[in-house]
Short mmCIF file of C-alpha atoms in Angstrom, two decimals:
data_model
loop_
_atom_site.label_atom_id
_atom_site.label_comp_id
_atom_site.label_asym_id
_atom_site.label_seq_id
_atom_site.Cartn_x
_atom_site.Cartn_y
_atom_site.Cartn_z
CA UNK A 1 4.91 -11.46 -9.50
CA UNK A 2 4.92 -7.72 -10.41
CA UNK A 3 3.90 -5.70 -12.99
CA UNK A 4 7.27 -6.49 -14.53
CA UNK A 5 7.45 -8.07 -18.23
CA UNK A 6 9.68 -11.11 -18.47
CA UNK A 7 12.80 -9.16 -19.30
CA UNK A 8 12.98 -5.07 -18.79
CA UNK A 9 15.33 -5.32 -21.54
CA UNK A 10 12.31 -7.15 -23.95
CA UNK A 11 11.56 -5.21 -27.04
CA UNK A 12 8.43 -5.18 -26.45
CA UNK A 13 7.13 -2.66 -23.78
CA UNK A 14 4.87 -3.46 -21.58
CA UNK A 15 3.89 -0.11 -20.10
CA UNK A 16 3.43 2.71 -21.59
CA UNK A 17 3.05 6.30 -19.61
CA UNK A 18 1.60 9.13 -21.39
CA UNK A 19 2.55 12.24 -20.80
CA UNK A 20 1.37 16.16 -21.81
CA UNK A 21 3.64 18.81 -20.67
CA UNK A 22 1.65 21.25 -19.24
CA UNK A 23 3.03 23.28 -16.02
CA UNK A 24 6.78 23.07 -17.66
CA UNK A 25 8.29 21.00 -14.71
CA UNK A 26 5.33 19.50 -13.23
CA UNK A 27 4.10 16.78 -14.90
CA UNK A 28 7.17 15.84 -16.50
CA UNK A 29 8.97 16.08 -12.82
CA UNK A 30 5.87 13.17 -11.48
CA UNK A 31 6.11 10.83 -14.87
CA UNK A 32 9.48 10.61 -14.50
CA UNK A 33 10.17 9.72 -11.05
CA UNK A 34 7.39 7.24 -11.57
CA UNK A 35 8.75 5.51 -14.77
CA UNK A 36 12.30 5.49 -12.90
CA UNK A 37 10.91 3.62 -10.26
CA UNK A 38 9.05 1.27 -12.06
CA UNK A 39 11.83 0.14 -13.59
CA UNK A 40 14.46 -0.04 -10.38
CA UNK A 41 12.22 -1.33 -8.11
CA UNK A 42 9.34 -3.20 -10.05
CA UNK A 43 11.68 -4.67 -13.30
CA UNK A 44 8.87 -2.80 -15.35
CA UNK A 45 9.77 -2.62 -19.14
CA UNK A 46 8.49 1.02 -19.40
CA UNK A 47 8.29 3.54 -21.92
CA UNK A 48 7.69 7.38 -21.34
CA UNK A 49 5.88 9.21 -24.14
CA UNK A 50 6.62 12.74 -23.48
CA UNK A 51 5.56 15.74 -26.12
CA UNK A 52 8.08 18.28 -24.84
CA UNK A 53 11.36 16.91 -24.68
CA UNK A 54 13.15 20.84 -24.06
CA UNK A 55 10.96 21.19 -20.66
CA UNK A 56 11.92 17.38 -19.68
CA UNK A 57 15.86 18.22 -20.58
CA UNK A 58 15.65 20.73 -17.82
CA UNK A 59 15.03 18.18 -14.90
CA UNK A 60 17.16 15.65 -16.22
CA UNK A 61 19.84 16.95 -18.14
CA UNK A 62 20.96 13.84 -20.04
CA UNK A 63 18.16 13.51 -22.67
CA UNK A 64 19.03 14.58 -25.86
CA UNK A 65 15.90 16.63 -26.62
CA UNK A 66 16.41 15.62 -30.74
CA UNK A 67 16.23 12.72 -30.50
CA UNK A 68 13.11 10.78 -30.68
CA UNK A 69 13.77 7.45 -28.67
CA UNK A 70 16.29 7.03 -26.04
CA UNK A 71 17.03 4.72 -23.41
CA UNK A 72 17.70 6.88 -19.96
CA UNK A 73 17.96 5.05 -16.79
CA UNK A 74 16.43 1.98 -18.09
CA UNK A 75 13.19 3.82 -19.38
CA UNK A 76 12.96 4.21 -23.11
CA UNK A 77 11.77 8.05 -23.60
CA UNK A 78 10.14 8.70 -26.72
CA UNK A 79 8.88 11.69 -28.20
CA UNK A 80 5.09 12.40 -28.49
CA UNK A 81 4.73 13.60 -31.90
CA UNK A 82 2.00 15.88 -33.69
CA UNK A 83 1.76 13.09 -35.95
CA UNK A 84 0.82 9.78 -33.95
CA UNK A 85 3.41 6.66 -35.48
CA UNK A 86 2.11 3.46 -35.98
CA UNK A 87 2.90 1.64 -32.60
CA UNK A 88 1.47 -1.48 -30.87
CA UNK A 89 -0.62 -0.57 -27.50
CA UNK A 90 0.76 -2.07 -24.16
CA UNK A 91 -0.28 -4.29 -21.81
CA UNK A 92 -0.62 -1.31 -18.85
CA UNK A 93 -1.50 2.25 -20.12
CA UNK A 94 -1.12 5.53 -18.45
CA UNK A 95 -2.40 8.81 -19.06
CA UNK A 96 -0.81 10.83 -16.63
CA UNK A 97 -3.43 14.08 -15.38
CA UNK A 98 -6.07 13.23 -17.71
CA UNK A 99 -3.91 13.75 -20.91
CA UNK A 100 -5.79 12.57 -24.07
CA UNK A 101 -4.22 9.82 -25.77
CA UNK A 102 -3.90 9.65 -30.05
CA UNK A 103 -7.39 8.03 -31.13
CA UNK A 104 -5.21 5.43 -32.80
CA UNK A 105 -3.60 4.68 -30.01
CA UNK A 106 -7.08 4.05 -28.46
CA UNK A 107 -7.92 2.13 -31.47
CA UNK A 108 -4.67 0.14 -31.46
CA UNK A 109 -5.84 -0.54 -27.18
CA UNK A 110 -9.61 -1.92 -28.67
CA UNK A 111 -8.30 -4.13 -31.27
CA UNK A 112 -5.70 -5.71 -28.64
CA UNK A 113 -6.97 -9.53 -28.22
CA UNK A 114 -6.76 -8.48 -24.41
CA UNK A 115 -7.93 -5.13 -23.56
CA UNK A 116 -5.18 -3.50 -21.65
CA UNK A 117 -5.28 -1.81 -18.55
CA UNK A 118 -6.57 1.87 -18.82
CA UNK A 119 -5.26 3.95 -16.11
CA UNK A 120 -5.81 7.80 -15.86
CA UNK A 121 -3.21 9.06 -13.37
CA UNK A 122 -5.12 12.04 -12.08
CA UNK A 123 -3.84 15.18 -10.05
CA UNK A 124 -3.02 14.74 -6.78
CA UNK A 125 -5.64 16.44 -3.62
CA UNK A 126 -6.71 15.82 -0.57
CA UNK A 127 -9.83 16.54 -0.90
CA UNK A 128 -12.43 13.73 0.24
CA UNK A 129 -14.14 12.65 -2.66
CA UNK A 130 -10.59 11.52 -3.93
CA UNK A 131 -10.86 8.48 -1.61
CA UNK A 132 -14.22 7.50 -2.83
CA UNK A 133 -13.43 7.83 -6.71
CA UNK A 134 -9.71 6.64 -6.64
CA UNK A 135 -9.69 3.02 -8.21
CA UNK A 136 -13.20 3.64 -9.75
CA UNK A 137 -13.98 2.82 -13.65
CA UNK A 138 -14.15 5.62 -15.57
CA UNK A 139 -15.53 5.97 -19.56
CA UNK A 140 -14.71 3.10 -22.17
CA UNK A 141 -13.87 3.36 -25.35
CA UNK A 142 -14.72 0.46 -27.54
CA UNK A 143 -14.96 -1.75 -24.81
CA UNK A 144 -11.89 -0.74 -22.82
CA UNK A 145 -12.52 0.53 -19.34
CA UNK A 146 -10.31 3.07 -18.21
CA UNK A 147 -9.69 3.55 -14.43
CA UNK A 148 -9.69 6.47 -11.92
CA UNK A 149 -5.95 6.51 -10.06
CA UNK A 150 -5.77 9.09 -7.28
CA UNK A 151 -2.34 9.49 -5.66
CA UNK A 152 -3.66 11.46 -2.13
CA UNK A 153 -2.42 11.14 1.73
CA UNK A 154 -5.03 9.02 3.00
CA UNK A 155 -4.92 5.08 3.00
CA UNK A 156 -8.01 4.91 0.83
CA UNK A 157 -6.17 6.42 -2.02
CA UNK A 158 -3.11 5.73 -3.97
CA UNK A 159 -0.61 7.41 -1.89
CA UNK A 160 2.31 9.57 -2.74
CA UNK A 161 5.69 8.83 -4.86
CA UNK A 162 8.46 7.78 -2.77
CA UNK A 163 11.50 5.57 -3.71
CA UNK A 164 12.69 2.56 -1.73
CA UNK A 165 14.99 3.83 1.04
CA UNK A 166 14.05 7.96 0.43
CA UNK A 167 13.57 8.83 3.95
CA UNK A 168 16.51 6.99 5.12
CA UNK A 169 18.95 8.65 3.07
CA UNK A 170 17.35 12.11 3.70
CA UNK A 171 17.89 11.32 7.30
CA UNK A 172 21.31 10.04 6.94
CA UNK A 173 22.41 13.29 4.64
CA UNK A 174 20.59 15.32 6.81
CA UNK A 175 23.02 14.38 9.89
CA UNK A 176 26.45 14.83 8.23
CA UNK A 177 26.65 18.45 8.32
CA UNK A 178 29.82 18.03 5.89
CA UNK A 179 27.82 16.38 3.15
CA UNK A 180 25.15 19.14 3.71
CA UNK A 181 28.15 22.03 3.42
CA UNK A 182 30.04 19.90 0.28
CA UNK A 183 26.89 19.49 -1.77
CA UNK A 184 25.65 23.11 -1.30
CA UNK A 185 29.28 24.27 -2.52
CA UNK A 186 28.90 21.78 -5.53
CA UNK A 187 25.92 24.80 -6.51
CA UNK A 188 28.36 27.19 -5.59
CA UNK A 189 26.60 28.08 -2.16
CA UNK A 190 28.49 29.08 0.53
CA UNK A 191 26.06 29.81 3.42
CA UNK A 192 26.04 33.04 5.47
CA UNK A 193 27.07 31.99 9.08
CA UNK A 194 24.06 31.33 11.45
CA UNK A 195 21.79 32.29 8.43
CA UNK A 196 18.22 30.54 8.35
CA UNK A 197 18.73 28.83 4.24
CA UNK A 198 15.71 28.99 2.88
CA UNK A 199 14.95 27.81 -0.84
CA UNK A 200 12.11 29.36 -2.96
CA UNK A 201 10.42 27.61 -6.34
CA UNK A 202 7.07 29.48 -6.94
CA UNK A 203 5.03 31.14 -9.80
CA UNK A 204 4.69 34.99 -9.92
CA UNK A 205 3.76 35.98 -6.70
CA UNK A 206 2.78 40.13 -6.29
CA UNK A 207 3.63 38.86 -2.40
CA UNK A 208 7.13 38.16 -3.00
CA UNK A 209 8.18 41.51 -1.84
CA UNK A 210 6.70 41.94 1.25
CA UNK A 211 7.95 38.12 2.29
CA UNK A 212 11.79 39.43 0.86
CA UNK A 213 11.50 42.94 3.19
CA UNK A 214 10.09 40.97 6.05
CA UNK A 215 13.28 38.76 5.78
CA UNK A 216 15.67 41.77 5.20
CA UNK A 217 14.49 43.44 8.34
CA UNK A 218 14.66 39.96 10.49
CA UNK A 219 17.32 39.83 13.51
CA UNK A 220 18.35 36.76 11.87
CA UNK A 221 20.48 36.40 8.72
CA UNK A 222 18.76 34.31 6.11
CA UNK A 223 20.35 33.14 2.68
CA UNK A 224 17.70 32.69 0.37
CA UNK A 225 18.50 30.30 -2.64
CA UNK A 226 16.24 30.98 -5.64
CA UNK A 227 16.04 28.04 -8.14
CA UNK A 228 15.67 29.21 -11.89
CA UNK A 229 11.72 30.02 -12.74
CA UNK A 230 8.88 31.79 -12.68
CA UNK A 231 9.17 33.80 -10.10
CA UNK A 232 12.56 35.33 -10.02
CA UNK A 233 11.07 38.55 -12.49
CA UNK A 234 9.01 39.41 -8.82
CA UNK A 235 12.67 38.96 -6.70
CA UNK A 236 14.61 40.54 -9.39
CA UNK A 237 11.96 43.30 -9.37
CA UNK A 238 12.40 43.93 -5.59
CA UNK A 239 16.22 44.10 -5.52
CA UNK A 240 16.27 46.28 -8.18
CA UNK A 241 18.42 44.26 -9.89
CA UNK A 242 18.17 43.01 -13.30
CA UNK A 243 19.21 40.22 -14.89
CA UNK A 244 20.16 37.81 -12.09
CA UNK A 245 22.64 35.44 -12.76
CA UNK A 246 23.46 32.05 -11.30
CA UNK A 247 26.25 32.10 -8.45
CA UNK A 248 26.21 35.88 -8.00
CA UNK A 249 24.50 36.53 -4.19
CA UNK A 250 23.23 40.21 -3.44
CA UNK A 251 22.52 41.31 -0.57
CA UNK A 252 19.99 43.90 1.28
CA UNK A 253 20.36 43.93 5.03
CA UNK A 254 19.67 40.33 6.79
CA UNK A 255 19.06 39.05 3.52
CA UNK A 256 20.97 37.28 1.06
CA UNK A 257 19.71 36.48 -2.38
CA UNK A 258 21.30 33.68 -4.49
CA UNK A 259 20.58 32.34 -7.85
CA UNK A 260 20.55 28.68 -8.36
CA UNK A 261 20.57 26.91 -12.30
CA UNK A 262 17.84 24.72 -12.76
CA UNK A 263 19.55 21.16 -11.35
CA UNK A 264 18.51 17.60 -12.09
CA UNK A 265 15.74 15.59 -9.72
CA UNK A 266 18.16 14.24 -7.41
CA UNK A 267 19.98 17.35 -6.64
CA UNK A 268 16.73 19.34 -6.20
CA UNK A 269 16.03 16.97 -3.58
CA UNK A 270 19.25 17.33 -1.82
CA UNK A 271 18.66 21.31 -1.93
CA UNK A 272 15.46 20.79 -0.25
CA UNK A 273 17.16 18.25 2.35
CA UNK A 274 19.62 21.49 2.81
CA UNK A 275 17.67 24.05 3.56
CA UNK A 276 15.59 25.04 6.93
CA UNK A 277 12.57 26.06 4.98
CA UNK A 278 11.31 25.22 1.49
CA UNK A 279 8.77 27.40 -0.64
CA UNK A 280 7.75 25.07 -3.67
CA UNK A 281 4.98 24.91 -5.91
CA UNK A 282 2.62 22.87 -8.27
CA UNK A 283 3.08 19.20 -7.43
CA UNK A 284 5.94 17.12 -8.07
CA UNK A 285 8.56 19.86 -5.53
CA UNK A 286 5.65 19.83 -3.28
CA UNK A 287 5.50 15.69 -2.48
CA UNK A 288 9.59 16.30 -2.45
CA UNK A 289 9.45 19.32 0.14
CA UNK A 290 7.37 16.67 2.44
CA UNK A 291 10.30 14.31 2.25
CA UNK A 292 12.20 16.57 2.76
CA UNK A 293 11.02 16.95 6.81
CA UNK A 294 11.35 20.88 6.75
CA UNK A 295 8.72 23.73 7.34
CA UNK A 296 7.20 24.28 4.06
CA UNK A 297 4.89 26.88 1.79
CA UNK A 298 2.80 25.46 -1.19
CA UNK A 299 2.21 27.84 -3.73
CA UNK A 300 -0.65 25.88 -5.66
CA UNK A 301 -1.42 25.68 -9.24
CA UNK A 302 -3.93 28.29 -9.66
CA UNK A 303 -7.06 27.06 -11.68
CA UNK A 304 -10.32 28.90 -12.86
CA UNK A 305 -12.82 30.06 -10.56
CA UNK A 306 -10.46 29.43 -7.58
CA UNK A 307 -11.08 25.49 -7.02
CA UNK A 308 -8.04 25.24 -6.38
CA UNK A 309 -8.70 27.01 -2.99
CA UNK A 310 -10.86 23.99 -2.22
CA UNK A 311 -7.40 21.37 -2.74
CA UNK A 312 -5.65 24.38 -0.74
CA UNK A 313 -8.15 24.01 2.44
CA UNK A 314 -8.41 20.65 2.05
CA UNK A 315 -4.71 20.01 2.38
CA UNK A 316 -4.23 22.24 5.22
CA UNK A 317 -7.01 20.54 7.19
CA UNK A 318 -5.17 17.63 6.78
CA UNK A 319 -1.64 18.52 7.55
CA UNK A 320 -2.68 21.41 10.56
CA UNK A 321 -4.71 18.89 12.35
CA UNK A 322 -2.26 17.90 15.30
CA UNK A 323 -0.40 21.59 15.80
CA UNK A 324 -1.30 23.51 18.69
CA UNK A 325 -4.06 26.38 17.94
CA UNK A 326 -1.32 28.58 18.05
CA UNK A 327 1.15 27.01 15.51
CA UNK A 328 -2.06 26.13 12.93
CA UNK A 329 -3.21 29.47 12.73
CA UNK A 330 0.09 30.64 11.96
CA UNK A 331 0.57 28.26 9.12
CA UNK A 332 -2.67 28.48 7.41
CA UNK A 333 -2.32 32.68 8.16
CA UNK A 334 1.35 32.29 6.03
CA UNK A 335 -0.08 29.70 3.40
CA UNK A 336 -3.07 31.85 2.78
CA UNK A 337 -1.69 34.69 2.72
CA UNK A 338 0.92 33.43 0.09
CA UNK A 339 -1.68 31.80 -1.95
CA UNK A 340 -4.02 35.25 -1.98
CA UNK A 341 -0.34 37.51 -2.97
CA UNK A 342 -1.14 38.98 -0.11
CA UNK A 343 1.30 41.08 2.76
CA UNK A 344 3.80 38.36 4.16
CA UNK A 345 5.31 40.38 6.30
CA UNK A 346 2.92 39.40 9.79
CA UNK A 347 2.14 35.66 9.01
CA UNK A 348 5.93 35.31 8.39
CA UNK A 349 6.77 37.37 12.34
CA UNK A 350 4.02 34.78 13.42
CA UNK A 351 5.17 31.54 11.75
CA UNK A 352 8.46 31.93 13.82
CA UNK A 353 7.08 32.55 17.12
CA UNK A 354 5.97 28.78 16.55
CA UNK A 355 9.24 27.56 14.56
CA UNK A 356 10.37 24.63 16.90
CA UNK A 357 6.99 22.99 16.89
CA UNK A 358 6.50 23.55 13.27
CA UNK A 359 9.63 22.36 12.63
CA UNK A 360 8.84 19.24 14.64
CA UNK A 361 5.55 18.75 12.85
CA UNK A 362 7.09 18.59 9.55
CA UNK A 363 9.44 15.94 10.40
CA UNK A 364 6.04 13.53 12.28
CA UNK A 365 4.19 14.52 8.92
CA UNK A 366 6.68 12.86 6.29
CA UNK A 367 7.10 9.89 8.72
CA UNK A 368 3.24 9.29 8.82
CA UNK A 369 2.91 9.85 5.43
CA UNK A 370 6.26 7.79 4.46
CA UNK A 371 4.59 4.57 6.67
CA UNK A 372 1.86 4.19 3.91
CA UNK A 373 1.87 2.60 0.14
CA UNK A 374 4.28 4.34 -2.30
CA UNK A 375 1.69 5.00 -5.60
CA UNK A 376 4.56 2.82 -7.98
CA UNK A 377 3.40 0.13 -5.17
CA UNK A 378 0.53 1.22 -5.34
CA UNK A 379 0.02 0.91 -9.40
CA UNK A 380 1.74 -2.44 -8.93
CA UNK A 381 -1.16 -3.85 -6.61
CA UNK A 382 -3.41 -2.81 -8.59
CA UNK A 383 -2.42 -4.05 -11.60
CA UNK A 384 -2.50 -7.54 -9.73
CA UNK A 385 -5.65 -6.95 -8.41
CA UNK A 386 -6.90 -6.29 -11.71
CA UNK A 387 -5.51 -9.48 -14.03
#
């Protein structure tokens, strides 16, 4: 048994995911993938309430953003209105990063003859307290209990989103250098010979421009490939070049700069899968830039009074912990320096020095981390657990 309804065709939906757009890509980017994979792999009947349907079209460019309930890959999306409809609650509910569902949708839950199950699908850290509160019951309201649900990297949490058969296609893309060279040229890349490719997804970052000069002054051609977002005013702003447009690559000594349009999920992956290094941010691109098996830069969410220092630290502790002292304090120098918009230019000269064992690490990290529960298992067993 799974958490699957009798049909995932029924017309009545079983699961219901809640979700707030609040970081633009973000949240929508996690909800998704998790509804997706519900459905393919756990023959959920799922439905995805989302309240920003233009920020969701981005990421997967086949929803029709006026329309408010469509069926897309087996998930029926509906749009999260101002004014909550009259709907029946389900069976399993999610509020995905502590989103606050319509109070009559939490009164529609309480008059249920069977309370559902109340799931709040919290932000993912690796900080240790997660492990202690992950699974734990939360507030009620009217008699239903609502649940802590932690994704997080260690076993006593509820692990990290990862499809059926993710790592095994990574690694089989990964070693057909044809399929590597044909996808990038489906985004119009054609990469600079013996060029480090490097992709970069961030937030506005005043250390962009040091990290750009250090890489225009390297011995060592890199092609940078700059997804649409927040942070191409700061790149645009140091090549003095303004706008930037998709497919049109400048370059300033060793470096070459290229635009990329925002792609769907899938391809985003592959772009990762592509490139030698990948700078991402915020949380859904992070979990993929793990998959991916590459050196990596996390540019965190930043939060008031800088807690989110605290997930910052406690990540790094986790993911430093086997590297030589040599390799570790280049990586937390780079990361922390990145985080802070601070010069680039040295922790960058002293990441490389360390490149082959970094680059090995990051590869042993996604297989450790891929030979624990996926979180859609993970929701699944719990859900059993629970009835």
């Amino acid at each position: 048994s799974t958490l699957s309804s009798s049909s995932a065709a029924s017309d009545v939906y079983k699961r219901q995911i809640f979700c707030s757009v609040v970081d633009n890509y973000g949240d929508i980017g996690v909800t998704w993938r998790l509804a997706r994979q519900l459905v393919a792999e756990h023959q959920c009947a799922v439905q995805l309430w989302v309240d920003d349907l233009r920020a969701f079209e981005k990421i997967c460019p086949q929803i029709d953003s006026q329309k408010a309930s469509q069926i897309q890959d087996g998930v029926q999306v509906r749009h999260w209105p101002a004014q909550w409809p009259d709907e029946a609650a389900a069976d399993v509910v999610i509020a995905a990063f502590a989103c606050q569902l319509p109070h009559a949708y939490m009164d529609a839950m309480a008059d249920r003859a069977r309370a559902p199950l109340w799931l709040n699908l919290d932000y993912l850290s690796a900080e240790d307290w997660v492990g202690g509160c992950h699974g734990l019951p939360s507030v009620k309201f009217r008699g239903v209990q609502k649940y802590f649900f932690f994704p997080g990297f260690q076993a006593d949490t509820g692990g990290l989103l990862r499809e059926a058969g993710l790592l095994e296609q990574r690694r089989d893309f990964q070693g057909r250098p044809q399929a590597r060279l044909d996808f990038l040229k489906s985004l119009g890349v054609s990469p600079v010979a013996g060029s480090r490719l490097i992709s970069l997804f961030a937030y506005e970052n005043a250390g962009v421009a040091s990290w750009l000069q250090a890489l225009a002054d390297d011995g060592q051609p890199t092609h940078l490939l700059v997804p649409e977002g927040r942070v191409l005013a700061d790149v645009q702003r140091w090549l003095g070049e303004e706008p930037l447009a998709p497919g049109c690559p400048q370059v300033r000594q060793s470096l070459t700069v290229q635009v990329l349009p925002f792609v769907r999920q899938e391809d985003y992956d592959r772009l990762l899968w592509c490139c030698d290094f990948n700078a991402v941010r915020g949380e859904d691109s992070f979990v993929r830039a793990q998959w991916a098996g590459r050196p990596m830069l996390w540019h965190i969410y930043r939060q008031d009074e800088d807690i989110h220092l605290d997930k910052l630290e406690a990540f790094l502790g986790l993911y430093t912990r086997t590297l030589s002292p040599g390799a570790k304090a280049a990586v937390l120098a780079l990361w922390q320096a990145w985080n802070s918009e601070a010069s680039m230019a040295e922790p960058w000269k002293n990441l490389l020095q360390y490149w082959p064992e970094v680059a090995a690490h990051a590869e042993q990290w996604c297989l450790e981390q891929g030979s624990q529960p996926d979180l859609a298992a993970a929701l699944v067993q719990f859900y059993l657990n629970w009835i």
